[in-house]
mmCIF file of C-alpha atoms in Angstrom:
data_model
loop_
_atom_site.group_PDB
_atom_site.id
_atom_site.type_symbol
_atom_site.label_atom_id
_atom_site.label_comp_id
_atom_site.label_asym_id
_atom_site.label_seq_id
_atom_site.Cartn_x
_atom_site.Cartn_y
_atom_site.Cartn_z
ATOM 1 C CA UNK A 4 50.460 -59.728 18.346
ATOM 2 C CA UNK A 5 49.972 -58.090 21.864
ATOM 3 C CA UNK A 6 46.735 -56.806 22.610
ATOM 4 C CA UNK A 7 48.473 -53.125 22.922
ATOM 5 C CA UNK A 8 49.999 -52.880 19.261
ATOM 6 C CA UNK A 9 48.158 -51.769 16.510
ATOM 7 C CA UNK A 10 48.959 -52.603 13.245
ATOM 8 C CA UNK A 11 49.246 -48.989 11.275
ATOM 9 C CA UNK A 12 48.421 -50.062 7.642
ATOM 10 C CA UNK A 13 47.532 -46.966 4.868
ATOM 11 C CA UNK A 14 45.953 -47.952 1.858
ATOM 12 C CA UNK A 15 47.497 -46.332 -1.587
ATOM 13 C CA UNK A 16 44.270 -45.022 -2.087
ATOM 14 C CA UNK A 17 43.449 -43.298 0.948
ATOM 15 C CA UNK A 18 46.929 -41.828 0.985
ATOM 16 C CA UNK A 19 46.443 -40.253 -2.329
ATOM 17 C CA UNK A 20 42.819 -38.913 -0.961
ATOM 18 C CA UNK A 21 44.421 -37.061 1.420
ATOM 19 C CA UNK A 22 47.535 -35.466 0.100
ATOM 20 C CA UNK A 23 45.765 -34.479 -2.743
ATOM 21 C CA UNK A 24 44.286 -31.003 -1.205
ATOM 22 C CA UNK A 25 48.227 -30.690 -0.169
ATOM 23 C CA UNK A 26 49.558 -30.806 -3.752
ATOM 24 C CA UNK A 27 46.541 -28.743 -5.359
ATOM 25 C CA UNK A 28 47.320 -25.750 -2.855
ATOM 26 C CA UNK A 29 51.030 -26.010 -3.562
ATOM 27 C CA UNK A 30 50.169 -25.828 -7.228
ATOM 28 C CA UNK A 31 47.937 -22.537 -6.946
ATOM 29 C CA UNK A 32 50.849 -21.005 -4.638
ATOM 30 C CA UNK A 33 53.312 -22.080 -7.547
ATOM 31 C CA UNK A 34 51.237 -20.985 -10.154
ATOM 32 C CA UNK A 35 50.396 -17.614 -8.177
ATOM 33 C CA UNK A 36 54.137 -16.902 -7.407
ATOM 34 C CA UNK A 37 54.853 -17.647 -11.505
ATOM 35 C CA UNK A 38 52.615 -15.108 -12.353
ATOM 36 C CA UNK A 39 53.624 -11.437 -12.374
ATOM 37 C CA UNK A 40 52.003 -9.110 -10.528
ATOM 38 C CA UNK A 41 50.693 -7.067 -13.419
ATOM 39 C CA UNK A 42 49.285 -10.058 -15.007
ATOM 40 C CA UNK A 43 47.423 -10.706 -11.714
ATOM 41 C CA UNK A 44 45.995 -7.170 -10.988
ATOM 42 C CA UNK A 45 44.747 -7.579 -14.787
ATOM 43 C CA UNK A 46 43.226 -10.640 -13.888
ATOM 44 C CA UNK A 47 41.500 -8.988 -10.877
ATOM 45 C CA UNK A 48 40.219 -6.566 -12.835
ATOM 46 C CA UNK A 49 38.549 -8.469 -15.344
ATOM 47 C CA UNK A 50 37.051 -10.680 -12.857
ATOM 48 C CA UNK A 51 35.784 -7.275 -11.412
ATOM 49 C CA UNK A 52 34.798 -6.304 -14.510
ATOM 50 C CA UNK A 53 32.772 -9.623 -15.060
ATOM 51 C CA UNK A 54 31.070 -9.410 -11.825
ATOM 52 C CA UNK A 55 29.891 -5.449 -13.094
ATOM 53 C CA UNK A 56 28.601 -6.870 -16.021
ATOM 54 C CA UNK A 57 26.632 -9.621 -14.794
ATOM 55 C CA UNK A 58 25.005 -6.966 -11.833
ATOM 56 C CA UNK A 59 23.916 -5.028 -15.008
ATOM 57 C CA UNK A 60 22.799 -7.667 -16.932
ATOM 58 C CA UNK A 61 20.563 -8.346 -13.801
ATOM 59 C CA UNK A 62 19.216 -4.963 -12.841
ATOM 60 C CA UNK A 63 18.221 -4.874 -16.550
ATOM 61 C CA UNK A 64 16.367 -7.829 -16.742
ATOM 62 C CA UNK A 65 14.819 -6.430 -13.305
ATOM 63 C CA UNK A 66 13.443 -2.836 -14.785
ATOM 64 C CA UNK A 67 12.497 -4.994 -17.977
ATOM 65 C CA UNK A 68 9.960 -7.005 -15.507
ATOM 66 C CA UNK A 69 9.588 -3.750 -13.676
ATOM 67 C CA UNK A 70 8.228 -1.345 -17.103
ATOM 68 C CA UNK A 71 5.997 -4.865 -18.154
ATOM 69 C CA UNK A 72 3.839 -4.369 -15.435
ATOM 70 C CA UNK A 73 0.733 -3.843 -15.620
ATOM 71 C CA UNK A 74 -3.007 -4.639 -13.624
ATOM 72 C CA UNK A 75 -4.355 -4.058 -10.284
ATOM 73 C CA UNK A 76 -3.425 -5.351 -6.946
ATOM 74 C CA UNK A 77 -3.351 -4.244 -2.997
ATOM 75 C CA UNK A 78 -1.069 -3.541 -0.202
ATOM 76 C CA UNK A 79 -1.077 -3.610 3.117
ATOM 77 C CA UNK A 80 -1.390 0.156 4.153
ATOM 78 C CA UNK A 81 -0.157 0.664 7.600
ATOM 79 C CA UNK A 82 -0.945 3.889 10.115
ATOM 80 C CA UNK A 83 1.284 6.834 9.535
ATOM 81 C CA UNK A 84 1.573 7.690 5.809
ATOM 82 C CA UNK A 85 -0.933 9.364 3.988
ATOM 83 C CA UNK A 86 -2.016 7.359 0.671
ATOM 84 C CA UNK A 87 0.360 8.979 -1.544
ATOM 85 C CA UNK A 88 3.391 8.391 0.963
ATOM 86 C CA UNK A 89 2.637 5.365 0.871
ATOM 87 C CA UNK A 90 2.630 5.412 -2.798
ATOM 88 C CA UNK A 91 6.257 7.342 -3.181
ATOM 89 C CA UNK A 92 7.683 4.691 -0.903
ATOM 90 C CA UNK A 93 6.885 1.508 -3.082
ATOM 91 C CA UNK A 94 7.878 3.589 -5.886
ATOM 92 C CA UNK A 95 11.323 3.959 -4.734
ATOM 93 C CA UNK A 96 11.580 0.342 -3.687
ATOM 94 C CA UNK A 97 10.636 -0.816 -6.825
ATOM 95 C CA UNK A 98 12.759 1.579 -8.388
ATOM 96 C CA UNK A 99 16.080 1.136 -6.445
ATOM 97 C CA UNK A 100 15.254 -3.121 -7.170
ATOM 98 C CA UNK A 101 15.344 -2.669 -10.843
ATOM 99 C CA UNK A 102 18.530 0.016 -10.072
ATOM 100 C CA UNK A 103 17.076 2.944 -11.798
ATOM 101 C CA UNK A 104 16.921 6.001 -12.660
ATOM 102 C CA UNK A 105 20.866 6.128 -12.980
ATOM 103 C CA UNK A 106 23.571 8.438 -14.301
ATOM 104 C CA UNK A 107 24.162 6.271 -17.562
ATOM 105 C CA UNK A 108 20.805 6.064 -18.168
ATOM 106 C CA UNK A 109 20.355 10.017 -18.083
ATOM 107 C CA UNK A 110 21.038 10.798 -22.071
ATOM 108 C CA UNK A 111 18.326 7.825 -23.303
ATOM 109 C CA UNK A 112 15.016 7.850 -24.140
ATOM 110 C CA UNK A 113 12.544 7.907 -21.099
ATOM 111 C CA UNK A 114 9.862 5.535 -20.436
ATOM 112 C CA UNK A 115 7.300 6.153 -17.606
ATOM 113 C CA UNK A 116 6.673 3.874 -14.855
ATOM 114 C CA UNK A 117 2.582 4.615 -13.773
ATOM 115 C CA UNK A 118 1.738 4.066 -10.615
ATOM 116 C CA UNK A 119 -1.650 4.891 -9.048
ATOM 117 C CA UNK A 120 -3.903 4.202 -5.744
ATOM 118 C CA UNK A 121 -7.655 3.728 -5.657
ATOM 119 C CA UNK A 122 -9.284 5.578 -2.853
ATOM 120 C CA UNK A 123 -7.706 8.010 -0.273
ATOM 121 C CA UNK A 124 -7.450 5.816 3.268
ATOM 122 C CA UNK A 125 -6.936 8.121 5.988
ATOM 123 C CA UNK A 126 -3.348 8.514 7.512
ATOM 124 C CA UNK A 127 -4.669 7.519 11.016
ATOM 125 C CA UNK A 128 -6.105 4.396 9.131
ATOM 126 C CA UNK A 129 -4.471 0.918 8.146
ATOM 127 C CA UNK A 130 -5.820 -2.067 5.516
ATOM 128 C CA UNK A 131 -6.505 -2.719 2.050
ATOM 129 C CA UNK A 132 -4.885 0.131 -0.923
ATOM 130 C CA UNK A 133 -5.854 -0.562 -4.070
ATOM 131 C CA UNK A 134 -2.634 -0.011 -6.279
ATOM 132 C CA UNK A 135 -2.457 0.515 -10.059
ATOM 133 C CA UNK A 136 0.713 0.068 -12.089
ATOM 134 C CA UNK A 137 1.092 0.145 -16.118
ATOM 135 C CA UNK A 138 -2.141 0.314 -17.831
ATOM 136 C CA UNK A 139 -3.944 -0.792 -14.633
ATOM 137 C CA UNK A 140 -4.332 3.044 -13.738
ATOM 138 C CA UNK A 141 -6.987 3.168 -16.056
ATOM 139 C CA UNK A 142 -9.032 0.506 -13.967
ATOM 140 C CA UNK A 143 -8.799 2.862 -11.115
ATOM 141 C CA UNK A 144 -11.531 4.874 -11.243
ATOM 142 C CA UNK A 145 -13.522 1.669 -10.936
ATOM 143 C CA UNK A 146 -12.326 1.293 -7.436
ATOM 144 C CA UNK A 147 -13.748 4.775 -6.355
ATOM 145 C CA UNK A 148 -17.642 3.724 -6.874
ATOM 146 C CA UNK A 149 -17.050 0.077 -6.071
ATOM 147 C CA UNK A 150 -17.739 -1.286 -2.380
ATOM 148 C CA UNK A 151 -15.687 -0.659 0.339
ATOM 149 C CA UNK A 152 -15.890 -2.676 4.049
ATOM 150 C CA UNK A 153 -14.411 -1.553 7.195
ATOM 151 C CA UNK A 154 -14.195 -2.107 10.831
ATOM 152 C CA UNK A 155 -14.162 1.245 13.261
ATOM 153 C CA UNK A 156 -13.683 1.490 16.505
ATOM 154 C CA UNK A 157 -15.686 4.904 17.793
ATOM 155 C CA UNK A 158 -15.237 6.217 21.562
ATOM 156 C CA UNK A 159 -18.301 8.125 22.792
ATOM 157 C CA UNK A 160 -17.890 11.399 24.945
ATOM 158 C CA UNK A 161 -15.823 12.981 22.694
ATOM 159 C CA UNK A 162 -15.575 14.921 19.514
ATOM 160 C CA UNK A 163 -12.748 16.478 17.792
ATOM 161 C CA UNK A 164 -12.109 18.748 15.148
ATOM 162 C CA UNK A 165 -10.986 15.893 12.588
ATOM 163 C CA UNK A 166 -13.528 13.646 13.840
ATOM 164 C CA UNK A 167 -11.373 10.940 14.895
ATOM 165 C CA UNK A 168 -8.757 10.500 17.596
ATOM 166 C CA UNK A 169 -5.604 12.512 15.737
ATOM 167 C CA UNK A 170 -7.681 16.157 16.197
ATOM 168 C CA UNK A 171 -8.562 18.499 19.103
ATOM 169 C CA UNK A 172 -10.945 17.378 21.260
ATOM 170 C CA UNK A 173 -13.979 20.153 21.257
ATOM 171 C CA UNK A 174 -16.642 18.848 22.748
ATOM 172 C CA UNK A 175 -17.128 16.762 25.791
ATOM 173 C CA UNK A 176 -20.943 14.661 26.816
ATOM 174 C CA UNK A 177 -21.758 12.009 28.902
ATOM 175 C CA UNK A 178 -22.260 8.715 27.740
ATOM 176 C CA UNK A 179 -23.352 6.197 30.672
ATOM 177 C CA UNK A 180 -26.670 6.302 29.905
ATOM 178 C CA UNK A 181 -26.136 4.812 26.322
ATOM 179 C CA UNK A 182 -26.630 1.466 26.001
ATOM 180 C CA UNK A 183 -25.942 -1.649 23.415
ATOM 181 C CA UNK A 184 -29.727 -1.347 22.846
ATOM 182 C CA UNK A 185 -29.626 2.743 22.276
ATOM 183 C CA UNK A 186 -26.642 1.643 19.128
ATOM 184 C CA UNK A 187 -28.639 -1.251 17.652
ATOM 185 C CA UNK A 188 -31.878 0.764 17.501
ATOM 186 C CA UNK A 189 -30.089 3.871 15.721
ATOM 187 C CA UNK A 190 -28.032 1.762 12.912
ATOM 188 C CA UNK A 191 -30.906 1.359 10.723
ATOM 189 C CA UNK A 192 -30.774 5.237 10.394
ATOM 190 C CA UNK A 193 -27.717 5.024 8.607
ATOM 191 C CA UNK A 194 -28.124 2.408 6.473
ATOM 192 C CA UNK A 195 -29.388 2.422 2.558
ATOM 193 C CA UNK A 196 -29.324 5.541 0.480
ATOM 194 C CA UNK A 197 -28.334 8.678 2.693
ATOM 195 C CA UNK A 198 -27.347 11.934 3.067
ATOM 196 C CA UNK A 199 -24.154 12.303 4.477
ATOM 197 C CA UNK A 200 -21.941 16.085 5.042
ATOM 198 C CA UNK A 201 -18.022 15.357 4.521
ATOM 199 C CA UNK A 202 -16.153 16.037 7.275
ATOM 200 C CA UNK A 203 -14.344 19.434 6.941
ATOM 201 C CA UNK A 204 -10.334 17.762 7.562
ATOM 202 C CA UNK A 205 -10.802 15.658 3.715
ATOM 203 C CA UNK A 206 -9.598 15.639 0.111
ATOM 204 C CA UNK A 207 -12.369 17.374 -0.598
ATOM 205 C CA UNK A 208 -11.105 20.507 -2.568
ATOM 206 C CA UNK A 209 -12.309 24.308 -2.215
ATOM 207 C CA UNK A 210 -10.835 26.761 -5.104
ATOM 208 C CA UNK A 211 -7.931 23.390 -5.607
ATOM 209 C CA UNK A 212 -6.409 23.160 -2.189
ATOM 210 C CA UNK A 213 -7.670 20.309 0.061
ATOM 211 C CA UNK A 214 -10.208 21.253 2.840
ATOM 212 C CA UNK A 215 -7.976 20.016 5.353
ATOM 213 C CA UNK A 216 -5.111 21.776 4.013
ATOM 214 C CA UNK A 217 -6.712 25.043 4.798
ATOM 215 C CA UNK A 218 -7.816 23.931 7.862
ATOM 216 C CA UNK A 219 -4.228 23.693 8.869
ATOM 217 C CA UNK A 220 -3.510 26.641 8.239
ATOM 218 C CA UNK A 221 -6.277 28.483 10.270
ATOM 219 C CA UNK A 222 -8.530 29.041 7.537
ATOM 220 C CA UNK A 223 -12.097 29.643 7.612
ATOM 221 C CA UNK A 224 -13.644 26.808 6.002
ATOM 222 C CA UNK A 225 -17.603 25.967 5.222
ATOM 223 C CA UNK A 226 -18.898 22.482 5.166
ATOM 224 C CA UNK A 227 -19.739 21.148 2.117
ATOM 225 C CA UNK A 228 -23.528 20.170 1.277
ATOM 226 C CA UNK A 229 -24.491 16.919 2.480
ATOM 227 C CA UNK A 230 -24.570 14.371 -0.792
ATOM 228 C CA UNK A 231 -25.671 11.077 -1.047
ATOM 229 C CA UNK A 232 -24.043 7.873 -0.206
ATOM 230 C CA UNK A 233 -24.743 4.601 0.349
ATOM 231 C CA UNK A 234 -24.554 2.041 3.121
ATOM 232 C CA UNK A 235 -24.805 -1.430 2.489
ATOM 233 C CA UNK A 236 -24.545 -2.732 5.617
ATOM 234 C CA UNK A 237 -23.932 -1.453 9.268
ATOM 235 C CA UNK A 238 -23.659 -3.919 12.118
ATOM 236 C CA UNK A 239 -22.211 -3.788 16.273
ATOM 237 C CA UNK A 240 -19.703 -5.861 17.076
ATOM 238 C CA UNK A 241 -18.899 -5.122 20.594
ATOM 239 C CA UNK A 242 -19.374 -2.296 23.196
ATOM 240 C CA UNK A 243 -17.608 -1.404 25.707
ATOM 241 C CA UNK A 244 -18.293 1.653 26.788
ATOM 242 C CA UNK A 245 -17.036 4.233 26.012
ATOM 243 C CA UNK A 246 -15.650 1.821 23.383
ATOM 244 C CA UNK A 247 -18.285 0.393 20.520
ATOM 245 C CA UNK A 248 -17.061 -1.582 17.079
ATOM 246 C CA UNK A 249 -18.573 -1.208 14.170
ATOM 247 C CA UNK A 250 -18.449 -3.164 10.585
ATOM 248 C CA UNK A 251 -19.511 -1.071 8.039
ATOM 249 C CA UNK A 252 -20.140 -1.628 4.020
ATOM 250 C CA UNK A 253 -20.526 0.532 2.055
ATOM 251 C CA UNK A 254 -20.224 2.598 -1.822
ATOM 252 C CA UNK A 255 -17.657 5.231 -2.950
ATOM 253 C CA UNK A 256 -17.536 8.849 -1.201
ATOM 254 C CA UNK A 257 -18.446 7.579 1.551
ATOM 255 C CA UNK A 258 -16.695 8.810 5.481
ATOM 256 C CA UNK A 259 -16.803 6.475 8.929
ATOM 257 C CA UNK A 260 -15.422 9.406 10.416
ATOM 258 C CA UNK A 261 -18.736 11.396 9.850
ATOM 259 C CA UNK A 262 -20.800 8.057 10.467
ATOM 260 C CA UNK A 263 -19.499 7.635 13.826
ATOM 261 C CA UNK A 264 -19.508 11.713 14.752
ATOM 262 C CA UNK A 265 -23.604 11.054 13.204
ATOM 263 C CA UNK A 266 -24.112 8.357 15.832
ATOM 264 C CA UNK A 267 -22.637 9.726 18.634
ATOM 265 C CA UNK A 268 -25.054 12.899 18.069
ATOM 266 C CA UNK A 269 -27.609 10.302 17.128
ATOM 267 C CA UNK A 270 -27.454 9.531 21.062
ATOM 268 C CA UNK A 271 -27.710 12.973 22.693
ATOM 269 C CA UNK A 272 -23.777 12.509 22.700
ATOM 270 C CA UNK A 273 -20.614 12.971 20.970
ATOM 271 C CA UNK A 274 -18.165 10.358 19.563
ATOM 272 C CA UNK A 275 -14.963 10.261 17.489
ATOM 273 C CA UNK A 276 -12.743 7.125 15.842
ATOM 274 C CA UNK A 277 -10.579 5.955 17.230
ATOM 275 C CA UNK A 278 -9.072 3.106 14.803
ATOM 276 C CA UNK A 279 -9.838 2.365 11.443
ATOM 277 C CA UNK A 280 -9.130 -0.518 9.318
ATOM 278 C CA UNK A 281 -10.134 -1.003 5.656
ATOM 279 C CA UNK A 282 -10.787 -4.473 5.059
ATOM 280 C CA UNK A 283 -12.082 -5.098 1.366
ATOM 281 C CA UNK A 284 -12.205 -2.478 -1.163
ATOM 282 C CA UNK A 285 -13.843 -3.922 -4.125
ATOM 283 C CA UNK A 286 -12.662 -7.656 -4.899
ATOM 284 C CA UNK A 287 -9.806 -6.948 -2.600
ATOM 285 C CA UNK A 288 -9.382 -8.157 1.000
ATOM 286 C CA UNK A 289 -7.218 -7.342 3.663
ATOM 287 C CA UNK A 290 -6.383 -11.131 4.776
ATOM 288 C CA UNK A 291 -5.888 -13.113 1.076
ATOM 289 C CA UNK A 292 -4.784 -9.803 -1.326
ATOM 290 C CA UNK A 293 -3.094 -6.888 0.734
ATOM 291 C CA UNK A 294 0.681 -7.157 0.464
ATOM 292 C CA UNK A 295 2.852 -6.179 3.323
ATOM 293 C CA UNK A 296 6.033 -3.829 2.713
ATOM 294 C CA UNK A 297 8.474 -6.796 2.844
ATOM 295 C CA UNK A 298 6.344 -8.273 -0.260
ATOM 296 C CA UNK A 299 6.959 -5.229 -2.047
ATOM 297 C CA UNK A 300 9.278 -6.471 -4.948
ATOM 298 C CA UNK A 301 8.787 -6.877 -8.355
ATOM 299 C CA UNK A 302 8.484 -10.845 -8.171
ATOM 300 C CA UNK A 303 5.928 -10.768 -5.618
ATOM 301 C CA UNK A 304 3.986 -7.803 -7.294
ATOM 302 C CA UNK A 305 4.139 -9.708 -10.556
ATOM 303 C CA UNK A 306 2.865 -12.739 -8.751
ATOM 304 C CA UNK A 307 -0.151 -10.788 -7.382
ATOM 305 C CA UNK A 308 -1.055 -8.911 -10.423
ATOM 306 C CA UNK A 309 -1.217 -12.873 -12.212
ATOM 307 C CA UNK A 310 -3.294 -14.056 -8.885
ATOM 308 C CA UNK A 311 -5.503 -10.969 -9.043
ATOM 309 C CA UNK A 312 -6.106 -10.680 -12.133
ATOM 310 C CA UNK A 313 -9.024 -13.439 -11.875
ATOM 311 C CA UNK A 314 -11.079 -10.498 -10.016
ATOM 312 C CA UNK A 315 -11.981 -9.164 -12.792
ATOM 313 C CA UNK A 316 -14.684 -9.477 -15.542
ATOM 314 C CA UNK A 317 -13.337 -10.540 -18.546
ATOM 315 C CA UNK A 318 -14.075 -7.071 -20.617
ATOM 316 C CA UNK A 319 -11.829 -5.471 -17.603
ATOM 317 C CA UNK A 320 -8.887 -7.895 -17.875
ATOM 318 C CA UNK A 321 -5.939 -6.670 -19.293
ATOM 319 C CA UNK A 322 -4.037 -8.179 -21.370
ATOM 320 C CA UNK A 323 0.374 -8.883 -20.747
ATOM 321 C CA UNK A 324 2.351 -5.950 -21.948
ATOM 322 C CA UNK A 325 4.839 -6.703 -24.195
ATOM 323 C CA UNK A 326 7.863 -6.339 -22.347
ATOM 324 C CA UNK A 327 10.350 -2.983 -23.399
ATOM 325 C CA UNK A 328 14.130 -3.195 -23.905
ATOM 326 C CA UNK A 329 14.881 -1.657 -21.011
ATOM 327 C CA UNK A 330 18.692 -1.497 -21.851
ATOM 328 C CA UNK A 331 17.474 1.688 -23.969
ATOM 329 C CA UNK A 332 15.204 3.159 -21.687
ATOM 330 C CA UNK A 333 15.268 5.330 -18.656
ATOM 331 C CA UNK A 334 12.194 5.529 -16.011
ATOM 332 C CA UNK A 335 10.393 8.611 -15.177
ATOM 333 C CA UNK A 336 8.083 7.980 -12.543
ATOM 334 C CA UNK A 337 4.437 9.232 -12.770
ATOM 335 C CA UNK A 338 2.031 8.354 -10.462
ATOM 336 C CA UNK A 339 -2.079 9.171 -10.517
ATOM 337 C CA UNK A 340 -4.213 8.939 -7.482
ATOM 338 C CA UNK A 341 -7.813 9.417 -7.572
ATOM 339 C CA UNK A 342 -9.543 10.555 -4.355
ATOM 340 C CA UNK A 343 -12.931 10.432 -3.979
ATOM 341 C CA UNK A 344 -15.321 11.468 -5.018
ATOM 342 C CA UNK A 345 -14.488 11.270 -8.775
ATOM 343 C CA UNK A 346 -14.186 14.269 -10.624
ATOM 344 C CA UNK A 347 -13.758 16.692 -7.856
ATOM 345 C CA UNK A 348 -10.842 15.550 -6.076
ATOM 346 C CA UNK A 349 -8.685 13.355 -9.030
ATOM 347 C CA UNK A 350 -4.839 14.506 -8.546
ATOM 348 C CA UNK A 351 -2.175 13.440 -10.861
ATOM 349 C CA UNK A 352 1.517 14.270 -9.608
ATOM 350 C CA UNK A 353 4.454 13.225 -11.523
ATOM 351 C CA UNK A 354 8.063 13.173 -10.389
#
């Protein structure tokens, strides 16, 4: 055989490999051209129909998960959003997840979906929001007096009328003088069981409206009494002036935005904050427990509520909730938060 020819040889087996995908189209076109069309749109629809049923089947199973909720965890609260926007906005997500409330769903029984935070954090603020769902609301109020820790960043030479960098400034001082030396020597000031007078922009209420709320509207308002609080532990981490960082511990009711407006007057100065982050409230910290919004499901909420609930003593556990039948339930939403300190400034909104 010459070195050009090639011998073309087929094997029956690979011929019937590759015409096969040949005769199983021609066999769906003949089948499809056999079939009337009514018998086809029928089809459709029942495949449609099928597809409904198994969404619903899913989203059921999803609010059944969602209404079995129940325990304490943390997310990731970023600046912007007060605490209760915050709040309302993984409320929805979890919500539209589970596909709820709908129209169908409108004529049957209701079953409330609690949702709750554990300590106002400032809207200029970011870090750790303590979050209870189900029966973990109750646990709540436990978050108020427990620890909090948090790293400020104050700016000397200035005060404002909020006390941090989102109000007016009304009062400017030099600051060159101050040294690392003049901060150090002050902290100890502020540290242990002191008195301490709530800045006037706060949750704190006068005749049930918010100090701050009245302040925005132009109202003549009276500081409250100083109170006590506690400080566990103050320490400087840097300073650059007119820059100094702070990391602060310390118990419930307690404001950085009056500690570092204290410490600025402290040194013949002035001084505001100018970023705020929350990095442990209670057991939770910012780095291992805080979920970020794209965590916000009901899986990864479930998962966290399982990994957190080891952060508690055993008489605060709680115990799995019997899941509902959530195929004859609707969800009302209903959502507590507690500001500090207890008793004077605990709201409960439903919606």
């Amino acid at each position: 055989m010459a070195a050009s020819e090639v011998p073309a040889v087929v094997s029956s087996s690979s011929l019937k490999t590759d015409t096969s995908p040949v005769l199983e189209t021609a066999g769906r076109v003949a089948a499809m051209a056999a079939t009337p069309p009514a018998t086809a749109a029928a089809a459709a629809v029942a495949a449609a129909a099928r597809t409904g049923s198994e969404a619903r089947v899913s989203k059921a199973a999803l609010a059944t998960k969602l209404l079995s909720l129940s325990g304490v965890f943390a997310v990731h609260k970023p600046k912007g959003p007060t605490s209760a926007e915050l709040l309302n906005r993984l409320k929805e997500k979890l919500l539209a997840e589970a596909g709820m409330p709908s129209p169908e769903w409108s004529k049957r029984k209701k079953q409330t979906l609690k949702i709750g935070h554990g300590g106002t954090l400032d809207s200029a603020a970011r870090g750790v929001l303590v979050v209870g769902i189900g029966r973990g609301t109750k646990m709540l109020t436990s978050m108020l007096s427990g620890s909090k820790r948090y790293i400020a960043i104050g700016e000397l030479g200035k005060a404002t009328d909020t006390l941090d960098s989102t109000g007016k400034v009304t009062e400017e001082k030099p600051y060159d003088k101050i040294t690392q030396e003049d901060i150090e020597g002050i902290l100890q000031k502020f540290t242990g069981n002191i008195m301490q007078v709530p800045p006037l922009y706060s949750a704190l209420k006068k005749d049930g409206q918010r100090l701050s709320t009245l302040m925005k509207r132009g109202e003549v308002v009276e500081a409250k009494p100083a109170r006590p609080v506690t400080v566990y532990s103050i320490s400087l981490q840097k300073f650059q002036p007119p820059f100094f960082t702070l990391d602060v511990e310390c118990g419930g009711g307690f404001y950085i935005r009056s500690l570092v407006s204290d410490i600025g007057k402290e040194l013949s100065s002035c001084a505001n904050v100018l970023e705020l982050t929350r990095t442990k409230q209670g057991p939770f910290t910012l780095e291992e427990h805080a979920l970020p919004e794209d965590k916000w499901t009901i899986d990864d909420i479930a998962q966290s509520l399982e990994h957190c609930s080891s952060l508690f003593p055993a008489e605060l556990a709680l115990k799995k909730s019997k899941p509902e039948k959530s195929n004859e339930q609707v969800l009302s939403c209903e959502y507590i938060t507690l500001n500090e300190p207890k008793g004077e400034d605990d709201v409960i909104k439903t919606c």
